[in-house]
């Protein structure tokens, strides 16, 4: 059981040494469970909270304030894994002062790094500026959910030679911009392998095959709490939905039949 604090430098050093284990978290009670389990390298306050916490169909409604709030909820109970928070949709303001202010708010809330979706040349310049000023940034390529409407739906990326070339180039540019890692989401397995082999920073895959340097799954998905989300890449490590259902039915039965609370 490791209690050593994991930092961005440890994530970088893990490349070709060990597979990185990552998940999401949005609240304090789960953060405590994750901390106690001591099995994670990196925890993400992802804008997937739009689905999991807010019940929305996309991540587009998630605000900077939401990310700040949930980062604060997680940070006090999570000590060892690196805590990364998402920059929400269009949080990368073109105004540098606002951009710095947004990043500062996320870091002051407790994040130790910021994940930024996309690879537009202007975005890579902004990432380069941020990393130059000491803001640790993790990239995110492939099926970037914030771009769901421009990508035309939730579908695998990198399936044509042209799109695979764009992704390879983007990964290199994010590395050059100073990212300490890149999430590869729903990318053709061969392409994510090529990306992983062509850059010196770790890749963290989700639905992108076994050749990435690490894997991330949304916590509530891997625990089997979200019965509506069953993509083929997901492995259920538990079926908590069923366990909670059984517990609640037992509670209801005992209250209705005056078994709980006991009379003596
Ligand atoms: O928002 C999120 O949780 C993510 C992960 C699925 C990588 O971006």
mmCIF file of C-alpha atoms and ligand atoms in Angstrom:
data_model
loop_
_atom_site.group_PDB
_atom_site.id
_atom_site.type_symbol
_atom_site.label_atom_id
_atom_site.label_comp_id
_atom_site.label_asym_id
_atom_site.label_seq_id
_atom_site.Cartn_x
_atom_site.Cartn_y
_atom_site.Cartn_z
ATOM 1 C CA UNK A 1 0.000 0.000 0.000
ATOM 2 C CA UNK A 2 1.694 3.208 -1.183
ATOM 3 C CA UNK A 3 1.116 6.456 0.695
ATOM 4 C CA UNK A 4 3.653 8.456 -1.304
ATOM 5 C CA UNK A 5 2.114 11.526 -2.891
ATOM 6 C CA UNK A 6 1.967 11.172 -6.677
ATOM 7 C CA UNK A 7 2.990 14.214 -8.677
ATOM 8 C CA UNK A 8 3.024 15.108 -12.360
ATOM 9 C CA UNK A 9 6.725 14.182 -12.440
ATOM 10 C CA UNK A 10 5.836 10.657 -11.221
ATOM 11 C CA UNK A 11 3.247 10.355 -14.003
ATOM 12 C CA UNK A 12 5.921 11.317 -16.542
ATOM 13 C CA UNK A 13 8.425 8.856 -15.054
ATOM 14 C CA UNK A 14 5.883 6.015 -15.286
ATOM 15 C CA UNK A 15 6.224 5.897 -19.093
ATOM 16 C CA UNK A 16 7.465 2.411 -20.068
ATOM 17 C CA UNK A 17 7.838 1.557 -16.370
ATOM 18 C CA UNK A 18 4.335 0.836 -15.097
ATOM 19 C CA UNK A 19 0.738 1.127 -16.286
ATOM 20 C CA UNK A 20 -1.073 4.123 -14.827
ATOM 21 C CA UNK A 21 -4.410 3.507 -13.081
ATOM 22 C CA UNK A 22 -6.877 6.378 -13.197
ATOM 23 C CA UNK A 23 -10.519 7.081 -12.499
ATOM 24 C CA UNK A 24 -12.890 9.977 -11.927
ATOM 25 C CA UNK A 25 -14.316 11.354 -8.697
ATOM 26 C CA UNK A 26 -16.735 14.157 -7.868
ATOM 27 C CA UNK A 27 -17.384 14.015 -4.132
ATOM 28 C CA UNK A 28 -15.812 13.551 -0.753
ATOM 29 C CA UNK A 29 -17.166 10.143 0.261
ATOM 30 C CA UNK A 30 -15.921 8.456 -2.913
ATOM 31 C CA UNK A 31 -12.629 10.377 -2.643
ATOM 32 C CA UNK A 32 -12.168 8.807 0.787
ATOM 33 C CA UNK A 33 -12.859 5.328 -0.615
ATOM 34 C CA UNK A 34 -10.362 5.932 -3.440
ATOM 35 C CA UNK A 35 -7.775 7.209 -0.965
ATOM 36 C CA UNK A 36 -8.254 4.200 1.334
ATOM 37 C CA UNK A 37 -7.921 1.747 -1.548
ATOM 38 C CA UNK A 38 -4.469 3.153 -2.444
ATOM 39 C CA UNK A 39 -4.645 1.711 -5.942
ATOM 40 C CA UNK A 40 -4.797 4.854 -8.060
ATOM 41 C CA UNK A 41 -2.181 7.058 -9.639
ATOM 42 C CA UNK A 42 -4.464 9.823 -10.887
ATOM 43 C CA UNK A 43 -7.996 10.982 -10.083
ATOM 44 C CA UNK A 44 -9.913 13.255 -12.430
ATOM 45 C CA UNK A 45 -12.683 15.659 -11.502
ATOM 46 C CA UNK A 46 -14.004 15.207 -15.012
ATOM 47 C CA UNK A 47 -16.728 17.157 -16.711
ATOM 48 C CA UNK A 48 -18.351 13.731 -17.021
ATOM 49 C CA UNK A 49 -19.974 15.055 -13.844
ATOM 50 C CA UNK A 50 -22.431 16.563 -16.319
ATOM 51 C CA UNK A 51 -23.693 13.007 -16.955
ATOM 52 C CA UNK A 52 -23.048 11.378 -13.602
ATOM 53 C CA UNK A 53 -23.981 14.138 -11.140
ATOM 54 C CA UNK A 54 -26.190 16.457 -13.162
ATOM 55 C CA UNK A 55 -27.983 13.902 -15.373
ATOM 56 C CA UNK A 56 -27.336 15.806 -18.610
ATOM 57 C CA UNK A 57 -26.874 14.226 -22.047
ATOM 58 C CA UNK A 58 -23.634 16.082 -22.805
ATOM 59 C CA UNK A 59 -20.819 17.699 -20.823
ATOM 60 C CA UNK A 60 -21.502 21.118 -22.336
ATOM 61 C CA UNK A 61 -23.532 22.500 -19.415
ATOM 62 C CA UNK A 62 -20.712 21.970 -16.919
ATOM 63 C CA UNK A 63 -19.427 25.339 -15.709
ATOM 64 C CA UNK A 64 -16.154 26.510 -14.224
ATOM 65 C CA UNK A 65 -18.026 26.951 -10.919
ATOM 66 C CA UNK A 66 -19.181 23.296 -11.087
ATOM 67 C CA UNK A 67 -15.576 22.124 -11.596
ATOM 68 C CA UNK A 68 -14.358 24.319 -8.735
ATOM 69 C CA UNK A 69 -17.104 23.069 -6.412
ATOM 70 C CA UNK A 70 -16.462 19.374 -7.146
ATOM 71 C CA UNK A 71 -12.675 19.808 -6.962
ATOM 72 C CA UNK A 72 -13.138 21.266 -3.468
ATOM 73 C CA UNK A 73 -15.428 18.330 -2.562
ATOM 74 C CA UNK A 74 -12.725 15.822 -3.564
ATOM 75 C CA UNK A 75 -9.506 17.483 -2.471
ATOM 76 C CA UNK A 76 -9.741 17.153 1.325
ATOM 77 C CA UNK A 77 -10.226 13.376 1.279
ATOM 78 C CA UNK A 78 -7.806 12.584 -1.524
ATOM 79 C CA UNK A 79 -4.191 12.720 -0.528
ATOM 80 C CA UNK A 80 -2.071 10.340 -2.566
ATOM 81 C CA UNK A 81 -3.188 10.258 -6.232
ATOM 82 C CA UNK A 82 -2.541 13.213 -8.514
ATOM 83 C CA UNK A 83 -5.719 15.308 -8.598
ATOM 84 C CA UNK A 84 -6.534 16.621 -12.075
ATOM 85 C CA UNK A 85 -9.608 18.727 -12.922
ATOM 86 C CA UNK A 86 -11.188 19.411 -16.284
ATOM 87 C CA UNK A 87 -11.249 22.789 -17.961
ATOM 88 C CA UNK A 88 -14.946 23.029 -18.923
ATOM 89 C CA UNK A 89 -16.184 23.696 -22.450
ATOM 90 C CA UNK A 90 -14.926 27.070 -23.738
ATOM 91 C CA UNK A 91 -13.131 27.735 -20.454
ATOM 92 C CA UNK A 92 -9.959 28.337 -22.518
ATOM 93 C CA UNK A 93 -10.742 32.006 -22.988
ATOM 94 C CA UNK A 94 -8.908 33.763 -25.810
ATOM 95 C CA UNK A 95 -8.325 36.606 -23.377
ATOM 96 C CA UNK A 96 -5.088 35.670 -21.589
ATOM 97 C CA UNK A 97 -5.999 37.376 -18.301
ATOM 98 C CA UNK A 98 -9.307 35.452 -18.141
ATOM 99 C CA UNK A 99 -7.550 32.223 -19.136
ATOM 100 C CA UNK A 100 -5.014 32.614 -16.317
ATOM 101 C CA UNK A 101 -7.811 33.527 -13.900
ATOM 102 C CA UNK A 102 -9.820 30.399 -14.856
ATOM 103 C CA UNK A 103 -6.774 28.163 -14.373
ATOM 104 C CA UNK A 104 -5.891 29.850 -11.110
ATOM 105 C CA UNK A 105 -9.403 29.254 -9.745
ATOM 106 C CA UNK A 106 -9.198 25.523 -10.589
ATOM 107 C CA UNK A 107 -5.745 25.165 -9.012
ATOM 108 C CA UNK A 108 -6.697 27.166 -5.907
ATOM 109 C CA UNK A 109 -9.725 24.859 -5.511
ATOM 110 C CA UNK A 110 -7.249 21.998 -5.083
ATOM 111 C CA UNK A 111 -6.468 20.593 -8.519
ATOM 112 C CA UNK A 112 -2.812 19.783 -9.135
ATOM 113 C CA UNK A 113 -3.191 19.847 -12.914
ATOM 114 C CA UNK A 114 -5.777 20.790 -15.526
ATOM 115 C CA UNK A 115 -7.033 18.580 -18.366
ATOM 116 C CA UNK A 116 -7.821 20.394 -21.589
ATOM 117 C CA UNK A 117 -9.710 18.844 -24.513
ATOM 118 C CA UNK A 118 -8.664 19.406 -28.116
ATOM 119 C CA UNK A 119 -5.695 20.286 -30.296
ATOM 120 C CA UNK A 120 -6.527 23.403 -32.317
ATOM 121 C CA UNK A 121 -3.221 25.242 -33.050
ATOM 122 C CA UNK A 122 -4.417 28.221 -31.013
ATOM 123 C CA UNK A 123 -5.253 25.897 -28.108
ATOM 124 C CA UNK A 124 -1.767 24.336 -28.295
ATOM 125 C CA UNK A 125 -0.271 27.853 -28.112
ATOM 126 C CA UNK A 126 -2.379 28.581 -25.033
ATOM 127 C CA UNK A 127 -1.302 25.265 -23.443
ATOM 128 C CA UNK A 128 2.310 26.158 -24.174
ATOM 129 C CA UNK A 129 1.806 29.516 -22.462
ATOM 130 C CA UNK A 130 0.188 27.860 -19.425
ATOM 131 C CA UNK A 131 2.851 25.174 -19.020
ATOM 132 C CA UNK A 132 5.509 27.870 -19.435
ATOM 133 C CA UNK A 133 3.966 29.691 -16.491
ATOM 134 C CA UNK A 134 3.945 26.504 -14.408
ATOM 135 C CA UNK A 135 0.376 25.247 -14.905
ATOM 136 C CA UNK A 136 0.546 21.443 -15.342
ATOM 137 C CA UNK A 137 -1.638 20.420 -18.286
ATOM 138 C CA UNK A 138 -2.922 17.047 -19.440
ATOM 139 C CA UNK A 139 -4.166 16.864 -23.042
ATOM 140 C CA UNK A 140 -7.234 14.990 -24.299
ATOM 141 C CA UNK A 141 -7.558 13.727 -27.887
ATOM 142 C CA UNK A 142 -9.913 11.580 -29.934
ATOM 143 C CA UNK A 143 -13.575 11.514 -29.005
ATOM 144 C CA UNK A 144 -13.434 14.713 -26.972
ATOM 145 C CA UNK A 145 -16.973 14.940 -25.527
ATOM 146 C CA UNK A 146 -16.911 18.765 -25.441
ATOM 147 C CA UNK A 147 -16.732 18.655 -29.260
ATOM 148 C CA UNK A 148 -19.564 16.164 -29.609
ATOM 149 C CA UNK A 149 -21.551 18.315 -32.009
ATOM 150 C CA UNK A 150 -18.627 19.088 -34.313
ATOM 151 C CA UNK A 151 -17.473 15.429 -34.223
ATOM 152 C CA UNK A 152 -20.972 14.318 -35.217
ATOM 153 C CA UNK A 153 -21.704 11.992 -32.291
ATOM 154 C CA UNK A 154 -19.970 9.499 -30.022
ATOM 155 C CA UNK A 155 -17.945 7.470 -32.521
ATOM 156 C CA UNK A 156 -14.481 5.999 -32.789
ATOM 157 C CA UNK A 157 -11.770 8.403 -34.004
ATOM 158 C CA UNK A 158 -8.706 7.803 -36.191
ATOM 159 C CA UNK A 159 -10.351 5.316 -38.498
ATOM 160 C CA UNK A 160 -9.065 6.859 -41.753
ATOM 161 C CA UNK A 161 -5.404 7.483 -42.660
ATOM 162 C CA UNK A 162 -6.090 11.237 -42.671
ATOM 163 C CA UNK A 163 -7.725 11.343 -39.232
ATOM 164 C CA UNK A 164 -5.043 9.063 -37.806
ATOM 165 C CA UNK A 165 -2.373 11.420 -39.153
ATOM 166 C CA UNK A 166 -4.169 14.402 -37.581
ATOM 167 C CA UNK A 167 -4.248 12.638 -34.206
ATOM 168 C CA UNK A 168 -0.558 11.619 -34.402
ATOM 169 C CA UNK A 169 0.389 15.195 -35.230
ATOM 170 C CA UNK A 170 -1.844 16.575 -32.470
ATOM 171 C CA UNK A 171 -0.249 14.298 -29.865
ATOM 172 C CA UNK A 172 3.203 15.523 -30.857
ATOM 173 C CA UNK A 173 2.074 19.141 -30.663
ATOM 174 C CA UNK A 174 0.584 18.614 -27.188
ATOM 175 C CA UNK A 175 3.846 17.012 -26.086
ATOM 176 C CA UNK A 176 5.773 19.989 -27.496
ATOM 177 C CA UNK A 177 3.369 22.344 -25.694
ATOM 178 C CA UNK A 178 4.520 20.818 -22.398
ATOM 179 C CA UNK A 179 1.665 18.445 -21.477
ATOM 180 C CA UNK A 180 2.683 15.781 -18.942
ATOM 181 C CA UNK A 181 0.209 13.248 -20.342
ATOM 182 C CA UNK A 182 -2.617 12.825 -22.831
ATOM 183 C CA UNK A 183 -5.979 11.091 -22.509
ATOM 184 C CA UNK A 184 -6.788 9.139 -25.679
ATOM 185 C CA UNK A 185 -10.539 8.589 -25.882
ATOM 186 C CA UNK A 186 -12.203 6.151 -28.256
ATOM 187 C CA UNK A 187 -9.328 6.083 -30.734
ATOM 188 C CA UNK A 188 -8.600 3.185 -33.084
ATOM 189 C CA UNK A 189 -6.351 0.773 -31.132
ATOM 190 C CA UNK A 190 -3.542 0.760 -33.719
ATOM 191 C CA UNK A 191 -3.505 4.547 -33.862
ATOM 192 C CA UNK A 192 -3.379 4.892 -30.078
ATOM 193 C CA UNK A 193 -0.518 2.370 -30.041
ATOM 194 C CA UNK A 194 1.356 4.419 -32.646
ATOM 195 C CA UNK A 195 0.736 7.630 -30.687
ATOM 196 C CA UNK A 196 1.895 5.961 -27.454
ATOM 197 C CA UNK A 197 5.096 4.768 -29.134
ATOM 198 C CA UNK A 198 5.803 8.091 -30.832
ATOM 199 C CA UNK A 199 5.736 10.423 -27.817
ATOM 200 C CA UNK A 200 7.709 10.515 -24.568
ATOM 201 C CA UNK A 201 4.763 11.455 -22.311
ATOM 202 C CA UNK A 202 2.261 8.854 -21.058
ATOM 203 C CA UNK A 203 -1.025 8.198 -22.813
ATOM 204 C CA UNK A 204 -4.075 7.326 -20.702
ATOM 205 C CA UNK A 205 -6.636 5.394 -22.718
ATOM 206 C CA UNK A 206 -10.390 5.110 -22.480
ATOM 207 C CA UNK A 207 -11.880 2.847 -25.121
ATOM 208 C CA UNK A 208 -8.579 3.117 -27.010
ATOM 209 C CA UNK A 209 -7.165 -0.350 -26.488
ATOM 210 C CA UNK A 210 -4.491 -2.037 -24.419
ATOM 211 C CA UNK A 211 -1.368 -0.310 -25.714
ATOM 212 C CA UNK A 212 -1.761 3.011 -23.890
ATOM 213 C CA UNK A 213 0.494 3.761 -20.915
ATOM 214 C CA UNK A 214 -2.490 3.723 -18.565
ATOM 215 C CA UNK A 215 -6.256 3.434 -18.444
ATOM 216 C CA UNK A 216 -9.054 5.602 -17.106
ATOM 217 C CA UNK A 217 -12.705 4.704 -16.574
ATOM 218 C CA UNK A 218 -15.471 6.809 -15.078
ATOM 219 C CA UNK A 219 -15.820 5.595 -11.473
ATOM 220 C CA UNK A 220 -19.609 5.153 -11.519
ATOM 221 C CA UNK A 221 -19.351 3.222 -14.792
ATOM 222 C CA UNK A 222 -16.730 0.725 -13.610
ATOM 223 C CA UNK A 223 -18.681 0.204 -10.386
ATOM 224 C CA UNK A 224 -21.823 -0.634 -12.358
ATOM 225 C CA UNK A 225 -23.970 2.219 -11.054
ATOM 226 C CA UNK A 226 -24.981 3.590 -14.419
ATOM 227 C CA UNK A 227 -27.226 1.051 -16.147
ATOM 228 C CA UNK A 228 -27.865 3.389 -19.078
ATOM 229 C CA UNK A 229 -24.213 3.552 -20.180
ATOM 230 C CA UNK A 230 -22.878 0.251 -21.491
ATOM 231 C CA UNK A 231 -20.302 0.901 -24.239
ATOM 232 C CA UNK A 232 -18.428 -2.166 -25.495
ATOM 233 C CA UNK A 233 -15.107 -0.977 -24.013
ATOM 234 C CA UNK A 234 -16.524 -0.783 -20.484
ATOM 235 C CA UNK A 235 -15.772 -3.524 -17.992
ATOM 236 C CA UNK A 236 -18.023 -3.671 -14.924
ATOM 237 C CA UNK A 237 -15.883 -4.421 -11.875
ATOM 238 C CA UNK A 238 -19.003 -4.394 -9.701
ATOM 239 C CA UNK A 239 -22.775 -4.193 -10.086
ATOM 240 C CA UNK A 240 -23.451 -1.644 -7.358
ATOM 241 C CA UNK A 241 -26.772 -0.700 -8.921
ATOM 242 C CA UNK A 242 -28.099 -4.154 -8.008
ATOM 243 C CA UNK A 243 -26.534 -4.103 -4.537
ATOM 244 C CA UNK A 244 -28.049 -0.683 -3.759
ATOM 245 C CA UNK A 245 -31.420 -1.852 -5.080
ATOM 246 C CA UNK A 246 -31.321 -4.906 -2.784
ATOM 247 C CA UNK A 247 -30.301 -2.796 0.233
ATOM 248 C CA UNK A 248 -33.110 -0.293 -0.363
ATOM 249 C CA UNK A 249 -35.730 -3.032 -0.862
ATOM 250 C CA UNK A 250 -34.602 -4.688 2.383
ATOM 251 C CA UNK A 251 -34.774 -1.321 4.191
ATOM 252 C CA UNK A 252 -38.294 -0.710 2.844
ATOM 253 C CA UNK A 253 -39.415 -4.223 3.824
ATOM 254 C CA UNK A 254 -38.072 -3.834 7.368
ATOM 255 C CA UNK A 255 -39.629 -0.399 7.904
ATOM 256 C CA UNK A 256 -43.003 -1.461 6.476
ATOM 257 C CA UNK A 257 -43.039 -4.608 8.602
ATOM 258 C CA UNK A 258 -41.824 -2.871 11.764
ATOM 259 C CA UNK A 259 -38.600 -4.891 11.859
ATOM 260 C CA UNK A 260 -36.487 -1.728 11.805
ATOM 261 C CA UNK A 261 -35.926 0.002 14.132
ATOM 262 C CA UNK A 262 -36.049 -2.794 16.710
ATOM 263 C CA UNK A 263 -38.557 -2.292 19.538
ATOM 264 C CA UNK A 264 -36.165 -3.404 22.258
HETATM 265 O O1 LIG B 1 -14.732 13.922 -18.052
HETATM 266 C C1 LIG B 1 -14.186 12.816 -17.876
HETATM 267 O O2 LIG B 1 -14.491 12.072 -16.947
HETATM 268 C C2 LIG B 1 -13.148 12.417 -18.820
HETATM 269 C C3 LIG B 1 -12.649 11.021 -18.763
HETATM 270 C C4 LIG B 1 -13.669 10.069 -19.241
HETATM 271 C C5 LIG B 1 -11.362 10.858 -19.464
HETATM 272 O O3 LIG B 1 -12.749 13.208 -19.617
#
